[in-house]
N, CA, C and O atoms as a MOPAC input file, in Angstrom:
PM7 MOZYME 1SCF
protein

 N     67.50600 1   -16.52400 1    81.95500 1
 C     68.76500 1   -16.25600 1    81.27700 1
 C     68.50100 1   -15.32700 1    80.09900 1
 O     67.58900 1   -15.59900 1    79.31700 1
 N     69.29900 1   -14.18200 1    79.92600 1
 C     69.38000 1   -13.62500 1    78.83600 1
 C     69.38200 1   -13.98300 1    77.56000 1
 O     70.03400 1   -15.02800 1    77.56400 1
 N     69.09500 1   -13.78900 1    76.60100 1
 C     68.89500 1   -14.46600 1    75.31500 1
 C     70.10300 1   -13.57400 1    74.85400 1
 O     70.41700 1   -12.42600 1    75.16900 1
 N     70.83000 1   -14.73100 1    73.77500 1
 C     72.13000 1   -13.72500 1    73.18000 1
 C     71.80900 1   -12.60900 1    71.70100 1
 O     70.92800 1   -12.65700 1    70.84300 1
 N     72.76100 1   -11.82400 1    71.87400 1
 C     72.65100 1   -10.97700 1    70.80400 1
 C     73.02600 1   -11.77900 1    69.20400 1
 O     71.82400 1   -12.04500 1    69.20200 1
 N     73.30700 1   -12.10800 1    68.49800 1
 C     73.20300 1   -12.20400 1    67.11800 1
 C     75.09900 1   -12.08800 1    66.85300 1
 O     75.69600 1   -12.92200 1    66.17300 1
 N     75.73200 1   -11.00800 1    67.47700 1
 C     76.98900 1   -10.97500 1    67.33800 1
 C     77.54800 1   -11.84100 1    68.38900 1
 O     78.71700 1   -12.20600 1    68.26400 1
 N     76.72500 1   -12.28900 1    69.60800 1
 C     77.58600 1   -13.15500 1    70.64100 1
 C     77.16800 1   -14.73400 1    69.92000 1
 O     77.82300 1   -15.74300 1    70.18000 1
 N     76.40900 1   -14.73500 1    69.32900 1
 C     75.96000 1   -16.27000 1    69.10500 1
 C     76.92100 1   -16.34300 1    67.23000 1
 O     77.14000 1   -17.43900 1    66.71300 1
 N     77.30400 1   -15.12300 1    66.58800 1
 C     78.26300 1   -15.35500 1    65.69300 1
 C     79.48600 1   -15.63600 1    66.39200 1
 O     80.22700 1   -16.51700 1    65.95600 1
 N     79.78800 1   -14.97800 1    67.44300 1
 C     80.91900 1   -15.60400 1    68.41500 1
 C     81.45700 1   -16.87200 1    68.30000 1
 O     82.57100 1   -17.38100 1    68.18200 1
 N     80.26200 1   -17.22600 1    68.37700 1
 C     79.73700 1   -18.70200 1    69.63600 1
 C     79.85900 1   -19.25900 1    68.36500 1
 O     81.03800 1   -19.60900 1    68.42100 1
 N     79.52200 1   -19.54500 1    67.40300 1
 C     79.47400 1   -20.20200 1    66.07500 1
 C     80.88200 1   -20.55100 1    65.38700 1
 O     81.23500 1   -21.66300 1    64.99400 1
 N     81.75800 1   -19.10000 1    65.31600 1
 C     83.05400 1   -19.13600 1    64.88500 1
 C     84.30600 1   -20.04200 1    66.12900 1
 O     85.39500 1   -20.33600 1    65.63600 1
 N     84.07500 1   -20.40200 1    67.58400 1
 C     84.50700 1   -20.53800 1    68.03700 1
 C     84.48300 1   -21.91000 1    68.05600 1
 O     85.49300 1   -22.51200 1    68.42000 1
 N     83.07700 1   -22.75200 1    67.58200 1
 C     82.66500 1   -23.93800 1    67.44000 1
 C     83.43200 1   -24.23600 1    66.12700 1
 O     84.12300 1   -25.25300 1    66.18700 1
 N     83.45200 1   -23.66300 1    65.13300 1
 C     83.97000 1   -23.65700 1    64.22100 1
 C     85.91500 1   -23.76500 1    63.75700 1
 O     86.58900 1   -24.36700 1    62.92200 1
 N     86.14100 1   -22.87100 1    64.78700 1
 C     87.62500 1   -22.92000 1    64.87500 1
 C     88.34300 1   -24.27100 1    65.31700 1
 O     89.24000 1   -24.82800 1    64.68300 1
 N     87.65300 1   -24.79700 1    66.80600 1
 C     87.53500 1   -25.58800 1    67.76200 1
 C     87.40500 1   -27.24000 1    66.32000 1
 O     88.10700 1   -28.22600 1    66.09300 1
 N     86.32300 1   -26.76400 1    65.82700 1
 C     86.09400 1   -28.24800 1    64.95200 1
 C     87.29000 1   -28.45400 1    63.74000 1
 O     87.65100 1   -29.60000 1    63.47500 1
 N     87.94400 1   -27.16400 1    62.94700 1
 C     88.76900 1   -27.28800 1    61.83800 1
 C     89.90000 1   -28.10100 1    62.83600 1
 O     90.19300 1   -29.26200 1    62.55200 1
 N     90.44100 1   -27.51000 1    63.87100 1
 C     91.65500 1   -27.80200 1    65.03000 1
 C     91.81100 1   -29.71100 1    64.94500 1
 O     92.79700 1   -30.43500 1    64.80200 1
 N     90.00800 1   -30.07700 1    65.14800 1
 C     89.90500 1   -31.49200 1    65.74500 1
 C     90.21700 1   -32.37500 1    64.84600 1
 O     90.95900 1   -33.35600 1    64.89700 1
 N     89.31500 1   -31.74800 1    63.67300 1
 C     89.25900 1   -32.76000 1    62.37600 1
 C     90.73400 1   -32.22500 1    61.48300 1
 O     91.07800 1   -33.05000 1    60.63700 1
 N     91.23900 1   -31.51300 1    61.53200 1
 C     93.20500 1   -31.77100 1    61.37400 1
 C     93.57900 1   -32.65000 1    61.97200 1
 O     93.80100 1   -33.72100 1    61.40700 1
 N     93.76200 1   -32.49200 1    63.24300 1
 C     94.81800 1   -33.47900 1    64.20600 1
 C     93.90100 1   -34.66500 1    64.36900 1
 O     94.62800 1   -35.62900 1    64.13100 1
 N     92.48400 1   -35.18300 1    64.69600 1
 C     92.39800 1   -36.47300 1    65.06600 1
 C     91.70100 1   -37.12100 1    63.69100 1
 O     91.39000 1   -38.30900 1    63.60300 1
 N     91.49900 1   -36.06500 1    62.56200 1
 C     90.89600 1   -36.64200 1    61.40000 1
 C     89.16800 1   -36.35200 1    61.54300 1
 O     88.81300 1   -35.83700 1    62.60300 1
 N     88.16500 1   -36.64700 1    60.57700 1
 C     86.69800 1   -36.47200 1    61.28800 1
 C     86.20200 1   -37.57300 1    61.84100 1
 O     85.46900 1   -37.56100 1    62.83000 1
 N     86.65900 1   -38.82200 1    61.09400 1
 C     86.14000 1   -39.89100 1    61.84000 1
 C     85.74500 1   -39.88900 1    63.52900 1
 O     84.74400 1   -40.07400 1    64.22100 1
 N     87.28600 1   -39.53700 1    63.73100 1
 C     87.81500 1   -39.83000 1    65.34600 1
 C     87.26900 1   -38.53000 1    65.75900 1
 O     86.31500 1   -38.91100 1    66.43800 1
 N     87.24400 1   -37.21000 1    65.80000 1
 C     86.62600 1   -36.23900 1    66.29400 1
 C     85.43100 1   -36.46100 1    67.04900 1
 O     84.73800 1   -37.34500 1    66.54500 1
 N     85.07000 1   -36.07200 1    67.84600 1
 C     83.46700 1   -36.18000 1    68.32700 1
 C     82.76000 1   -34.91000 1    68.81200 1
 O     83.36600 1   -34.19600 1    69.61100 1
 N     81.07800 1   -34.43500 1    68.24900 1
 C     80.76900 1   -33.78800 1    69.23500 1
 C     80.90300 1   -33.39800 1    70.62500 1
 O     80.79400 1   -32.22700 1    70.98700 1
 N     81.10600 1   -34.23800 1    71.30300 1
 C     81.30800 1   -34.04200 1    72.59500 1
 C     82.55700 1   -33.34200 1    72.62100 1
 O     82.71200 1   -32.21400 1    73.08900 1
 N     83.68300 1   -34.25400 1    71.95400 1
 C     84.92300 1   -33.80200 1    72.51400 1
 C     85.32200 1   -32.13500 1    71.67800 1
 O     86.22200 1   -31.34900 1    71.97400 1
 N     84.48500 1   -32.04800 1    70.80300 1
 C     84.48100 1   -30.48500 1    70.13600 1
 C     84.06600 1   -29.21300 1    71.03200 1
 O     84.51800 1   -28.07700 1    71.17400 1
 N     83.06400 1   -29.89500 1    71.53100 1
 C     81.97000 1   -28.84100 1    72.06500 1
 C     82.76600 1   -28.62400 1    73.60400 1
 O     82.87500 1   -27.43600 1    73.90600 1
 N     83.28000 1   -29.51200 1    74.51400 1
 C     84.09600 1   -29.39500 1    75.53600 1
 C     85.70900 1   -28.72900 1    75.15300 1
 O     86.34500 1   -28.23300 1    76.08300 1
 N     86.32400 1   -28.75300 1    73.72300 1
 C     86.99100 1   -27.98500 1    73.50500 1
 C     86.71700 1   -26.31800 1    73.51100 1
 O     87.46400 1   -25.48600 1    74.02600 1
 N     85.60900 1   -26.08200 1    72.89400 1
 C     85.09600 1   -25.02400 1    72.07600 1
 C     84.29700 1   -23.94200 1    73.46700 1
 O     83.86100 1   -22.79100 1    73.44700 1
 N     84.42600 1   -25.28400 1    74.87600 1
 C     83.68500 1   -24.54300 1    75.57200 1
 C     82.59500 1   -24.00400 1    75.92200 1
 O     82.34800 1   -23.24100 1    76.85700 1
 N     81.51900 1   -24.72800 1    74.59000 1
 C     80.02600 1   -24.71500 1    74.97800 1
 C     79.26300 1   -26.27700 1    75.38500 1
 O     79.79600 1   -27.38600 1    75.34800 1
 N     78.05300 1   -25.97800 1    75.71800 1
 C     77.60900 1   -27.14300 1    75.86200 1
 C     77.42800 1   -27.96700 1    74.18100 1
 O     77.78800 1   -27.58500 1    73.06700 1
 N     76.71900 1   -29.20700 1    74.62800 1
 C     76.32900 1   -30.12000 1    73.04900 1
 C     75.25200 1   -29.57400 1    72.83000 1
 O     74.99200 1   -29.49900 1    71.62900 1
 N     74.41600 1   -29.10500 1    73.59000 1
 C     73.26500 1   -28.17500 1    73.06200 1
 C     73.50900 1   -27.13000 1    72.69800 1
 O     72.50900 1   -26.82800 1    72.04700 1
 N     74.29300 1   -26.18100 1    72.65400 1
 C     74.93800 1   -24.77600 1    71.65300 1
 C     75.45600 1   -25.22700 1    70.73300 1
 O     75.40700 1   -24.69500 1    69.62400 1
 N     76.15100 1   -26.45600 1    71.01800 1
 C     76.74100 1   -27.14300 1    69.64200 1
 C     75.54200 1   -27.20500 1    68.50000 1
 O     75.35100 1   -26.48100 1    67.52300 1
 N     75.13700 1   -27.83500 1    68.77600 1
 C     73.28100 1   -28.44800 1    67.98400 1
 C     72.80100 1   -27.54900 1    67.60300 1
 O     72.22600 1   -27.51300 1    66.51500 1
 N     72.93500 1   -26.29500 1    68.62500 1
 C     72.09200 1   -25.14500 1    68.04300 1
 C     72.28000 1   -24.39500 1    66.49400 1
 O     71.48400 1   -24.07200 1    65.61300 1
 N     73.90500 1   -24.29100 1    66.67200 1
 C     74.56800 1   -23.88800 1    65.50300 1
 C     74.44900 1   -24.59900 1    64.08800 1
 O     74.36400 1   -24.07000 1    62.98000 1
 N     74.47000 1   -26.34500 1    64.53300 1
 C     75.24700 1   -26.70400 1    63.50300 1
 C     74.25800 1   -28.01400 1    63.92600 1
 O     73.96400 1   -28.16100 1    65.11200 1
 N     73.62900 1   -29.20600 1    62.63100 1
 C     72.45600 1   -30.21600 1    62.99700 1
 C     73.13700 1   -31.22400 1    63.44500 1
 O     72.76800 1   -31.89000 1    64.41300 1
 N     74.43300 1   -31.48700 1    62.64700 1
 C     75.12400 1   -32.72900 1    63.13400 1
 C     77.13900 1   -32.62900 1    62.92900 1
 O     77.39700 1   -31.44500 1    62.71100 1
 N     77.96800 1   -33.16400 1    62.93900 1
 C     78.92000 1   -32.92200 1    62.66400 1
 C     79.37000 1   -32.83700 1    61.20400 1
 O     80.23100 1   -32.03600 1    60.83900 1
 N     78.63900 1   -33.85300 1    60.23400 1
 C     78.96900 1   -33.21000 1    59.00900 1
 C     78.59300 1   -32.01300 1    58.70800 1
 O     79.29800 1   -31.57300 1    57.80000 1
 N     77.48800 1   -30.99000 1    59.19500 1
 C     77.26000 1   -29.61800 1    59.02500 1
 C     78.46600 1   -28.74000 1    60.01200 1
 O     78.54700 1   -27.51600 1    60.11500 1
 N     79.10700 1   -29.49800 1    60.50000 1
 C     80.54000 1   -28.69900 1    61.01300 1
 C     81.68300 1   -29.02500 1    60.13100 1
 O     82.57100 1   -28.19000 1    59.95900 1
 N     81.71100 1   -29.94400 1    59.68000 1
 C     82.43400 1   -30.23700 1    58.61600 1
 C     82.47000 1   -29.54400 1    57.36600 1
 O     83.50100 1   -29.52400 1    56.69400 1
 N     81.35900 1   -28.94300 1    56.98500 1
 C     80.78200 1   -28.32500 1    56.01500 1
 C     81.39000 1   -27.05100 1    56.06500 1
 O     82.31900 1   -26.70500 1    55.33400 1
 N     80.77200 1   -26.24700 1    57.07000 1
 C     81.18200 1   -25.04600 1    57.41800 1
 C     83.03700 1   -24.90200 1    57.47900 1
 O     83.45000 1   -24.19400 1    56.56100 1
 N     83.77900 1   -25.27300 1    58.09300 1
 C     85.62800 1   -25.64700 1    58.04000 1
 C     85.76800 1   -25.71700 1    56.68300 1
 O     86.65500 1   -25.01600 1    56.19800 1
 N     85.06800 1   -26.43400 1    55.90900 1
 C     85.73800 1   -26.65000 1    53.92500 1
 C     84.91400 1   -25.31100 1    53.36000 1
 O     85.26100 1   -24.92800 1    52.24200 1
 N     83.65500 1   -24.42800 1    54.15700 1
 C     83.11400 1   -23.52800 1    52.99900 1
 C     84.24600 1   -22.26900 1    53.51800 1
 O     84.16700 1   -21.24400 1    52.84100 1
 N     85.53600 1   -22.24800 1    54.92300 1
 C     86.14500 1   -21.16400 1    55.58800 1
 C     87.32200 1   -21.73700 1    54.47400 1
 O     87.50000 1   -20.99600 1    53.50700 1
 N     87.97500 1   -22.74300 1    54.51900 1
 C     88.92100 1   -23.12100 1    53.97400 1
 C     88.65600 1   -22.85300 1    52.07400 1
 O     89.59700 1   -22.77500 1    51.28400 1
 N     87.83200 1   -22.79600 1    51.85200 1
 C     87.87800 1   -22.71500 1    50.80500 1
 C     87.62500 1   -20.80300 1    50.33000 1
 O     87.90600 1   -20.39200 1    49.20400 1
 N     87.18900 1   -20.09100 1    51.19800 1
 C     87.38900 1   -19.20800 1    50.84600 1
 C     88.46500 1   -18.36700 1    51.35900 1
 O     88.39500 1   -17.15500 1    51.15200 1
 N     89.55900 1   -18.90800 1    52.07100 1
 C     90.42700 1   -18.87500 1    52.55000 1
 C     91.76600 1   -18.83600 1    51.24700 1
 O     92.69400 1   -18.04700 1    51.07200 1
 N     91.31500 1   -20.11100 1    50.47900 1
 C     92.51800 1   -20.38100 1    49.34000 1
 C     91.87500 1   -19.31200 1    47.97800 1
 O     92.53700 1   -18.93000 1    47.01300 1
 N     90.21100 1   -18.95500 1    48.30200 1
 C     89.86000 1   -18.54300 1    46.89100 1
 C     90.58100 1   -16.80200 1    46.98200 1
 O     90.88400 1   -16.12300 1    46.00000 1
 N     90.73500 1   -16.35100 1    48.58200 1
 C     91.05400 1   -14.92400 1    48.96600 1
 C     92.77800 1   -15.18100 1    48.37600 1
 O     93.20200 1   -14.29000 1    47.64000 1
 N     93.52300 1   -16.09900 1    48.62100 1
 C     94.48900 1   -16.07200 1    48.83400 1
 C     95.02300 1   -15.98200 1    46.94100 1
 O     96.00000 1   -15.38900 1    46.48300 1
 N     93.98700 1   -16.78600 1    46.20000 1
 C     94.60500 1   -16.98400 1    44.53300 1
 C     94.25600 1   -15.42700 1    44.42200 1
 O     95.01000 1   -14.56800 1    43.96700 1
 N     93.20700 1   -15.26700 1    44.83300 1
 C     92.80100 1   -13.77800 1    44.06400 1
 C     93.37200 1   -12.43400 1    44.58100 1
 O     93.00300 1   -11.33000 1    44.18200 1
 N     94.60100 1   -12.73500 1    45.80000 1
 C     95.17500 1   -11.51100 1    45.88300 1
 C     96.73500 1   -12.01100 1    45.39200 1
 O     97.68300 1   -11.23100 1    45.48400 1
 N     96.83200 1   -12.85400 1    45.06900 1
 C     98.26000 1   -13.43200 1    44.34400 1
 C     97.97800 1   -12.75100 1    42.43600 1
 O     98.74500 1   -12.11800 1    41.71100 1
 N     97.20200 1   -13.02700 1    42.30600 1
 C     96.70900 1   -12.21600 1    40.87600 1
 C     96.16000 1   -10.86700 1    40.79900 1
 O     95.65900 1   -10.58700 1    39.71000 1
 N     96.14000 1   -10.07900 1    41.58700 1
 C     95.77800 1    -8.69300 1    41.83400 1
 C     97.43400 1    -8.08000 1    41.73200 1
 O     97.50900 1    -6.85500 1    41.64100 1
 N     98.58600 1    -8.76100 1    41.74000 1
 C     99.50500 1    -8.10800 1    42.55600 1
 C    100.14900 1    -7.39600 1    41.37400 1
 O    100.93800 1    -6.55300 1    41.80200 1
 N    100.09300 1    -7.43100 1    39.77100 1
 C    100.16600 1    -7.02900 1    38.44200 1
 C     99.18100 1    -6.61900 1    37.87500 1
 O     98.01200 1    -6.99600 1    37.79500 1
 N     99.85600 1    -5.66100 1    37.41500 1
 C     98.39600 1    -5.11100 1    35.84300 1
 C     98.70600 1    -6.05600 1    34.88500 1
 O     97.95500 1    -5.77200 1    33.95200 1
 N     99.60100 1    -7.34800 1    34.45200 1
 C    100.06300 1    -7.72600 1    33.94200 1
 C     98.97800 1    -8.86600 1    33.53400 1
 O     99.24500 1    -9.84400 1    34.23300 1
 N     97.45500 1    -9.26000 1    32.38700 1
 C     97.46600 1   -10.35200 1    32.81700 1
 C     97.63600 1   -11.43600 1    32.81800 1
 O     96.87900 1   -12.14800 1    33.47800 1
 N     98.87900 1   -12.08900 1    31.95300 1
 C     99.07700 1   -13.20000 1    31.46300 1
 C    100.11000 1   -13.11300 1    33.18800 1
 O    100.03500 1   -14.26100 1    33.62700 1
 N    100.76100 1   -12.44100 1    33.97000 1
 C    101.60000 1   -12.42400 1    34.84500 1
 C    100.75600 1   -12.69700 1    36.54500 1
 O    101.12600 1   -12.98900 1    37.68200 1
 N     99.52100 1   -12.40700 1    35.87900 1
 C     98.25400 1   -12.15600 1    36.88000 1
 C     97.63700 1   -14.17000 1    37.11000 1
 O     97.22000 1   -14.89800 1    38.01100 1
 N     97.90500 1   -14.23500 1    35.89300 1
 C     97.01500 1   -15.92800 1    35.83400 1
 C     98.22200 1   -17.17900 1    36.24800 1
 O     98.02800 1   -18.29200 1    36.73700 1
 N     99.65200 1   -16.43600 1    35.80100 1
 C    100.75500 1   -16.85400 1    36.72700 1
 C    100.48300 1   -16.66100 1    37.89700 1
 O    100.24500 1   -17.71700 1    38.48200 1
 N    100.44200 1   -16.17500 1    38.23600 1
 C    100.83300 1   -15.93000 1    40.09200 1
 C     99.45300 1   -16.62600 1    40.74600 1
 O     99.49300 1   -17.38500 1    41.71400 1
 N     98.13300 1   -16.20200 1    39.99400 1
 C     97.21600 1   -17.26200 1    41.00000 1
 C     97.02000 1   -18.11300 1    40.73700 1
 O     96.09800 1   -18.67000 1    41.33400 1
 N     97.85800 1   -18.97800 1    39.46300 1
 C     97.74000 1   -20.21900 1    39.49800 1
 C     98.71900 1   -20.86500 1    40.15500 1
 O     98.22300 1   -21.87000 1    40.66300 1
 N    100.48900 1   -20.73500 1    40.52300 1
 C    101.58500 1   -20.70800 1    41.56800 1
 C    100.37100 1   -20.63000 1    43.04100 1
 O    100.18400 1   -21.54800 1    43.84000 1
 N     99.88200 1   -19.64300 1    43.04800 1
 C     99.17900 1   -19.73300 1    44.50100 1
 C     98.04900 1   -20.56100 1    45.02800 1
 O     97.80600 1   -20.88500 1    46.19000 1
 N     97.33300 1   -20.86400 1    43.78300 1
 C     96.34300 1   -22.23600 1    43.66700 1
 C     97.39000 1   -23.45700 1    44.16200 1
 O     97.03100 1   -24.27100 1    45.01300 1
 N     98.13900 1   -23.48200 1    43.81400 1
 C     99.00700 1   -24.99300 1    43.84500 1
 C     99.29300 1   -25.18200 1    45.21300 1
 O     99.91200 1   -26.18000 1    45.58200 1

């Protein structure tokens, strides 16, 4: 078998990744399971493993996307003025 390129196994990572934020929303992390991630996500539990050591390191990864998700989102809510007392308004409204 071919060994993957670096951009197919970032693929493969983000898809595990998408697949796990999806699970641990709707069934919570408790209830989530490797298995049932990795049969979502469409790889085996061994690509799973490969990526990621256990499910709290998938857990990890979803809060370090989510969090730079809300940090992109304050900091273009405060870009949107030269203003900056109008600037620390708006990304703090968008923090909330």
């Amino acid at each position: 078998m071919a060994r993957r390129t670096a951009a197919e196994a970032a693929v493969t990572r983000q898809m595990i990744v998408d697949t796990a934020r999806a699970a641990f929303a709707t069934d919570g992390f408790a209830a989530a399971s490797t298995t049932q991630i990795a049969g979502r996500a469409g790889v085996s539990r061994g690509a799973l493993y490969h990526h990621f050591e256990d499910k709290a390191a998938m857990f990890e990864a979803v809060f370090v996307e989510l969090c730079a998700e809300y940090d992109g989102a304050v900091m273009q809510a405060g870009a949107t003025t030269d203003d900056p007392r109008e600037a620390v308004v708006r990304a703090a409204r968008a923090g909330l």
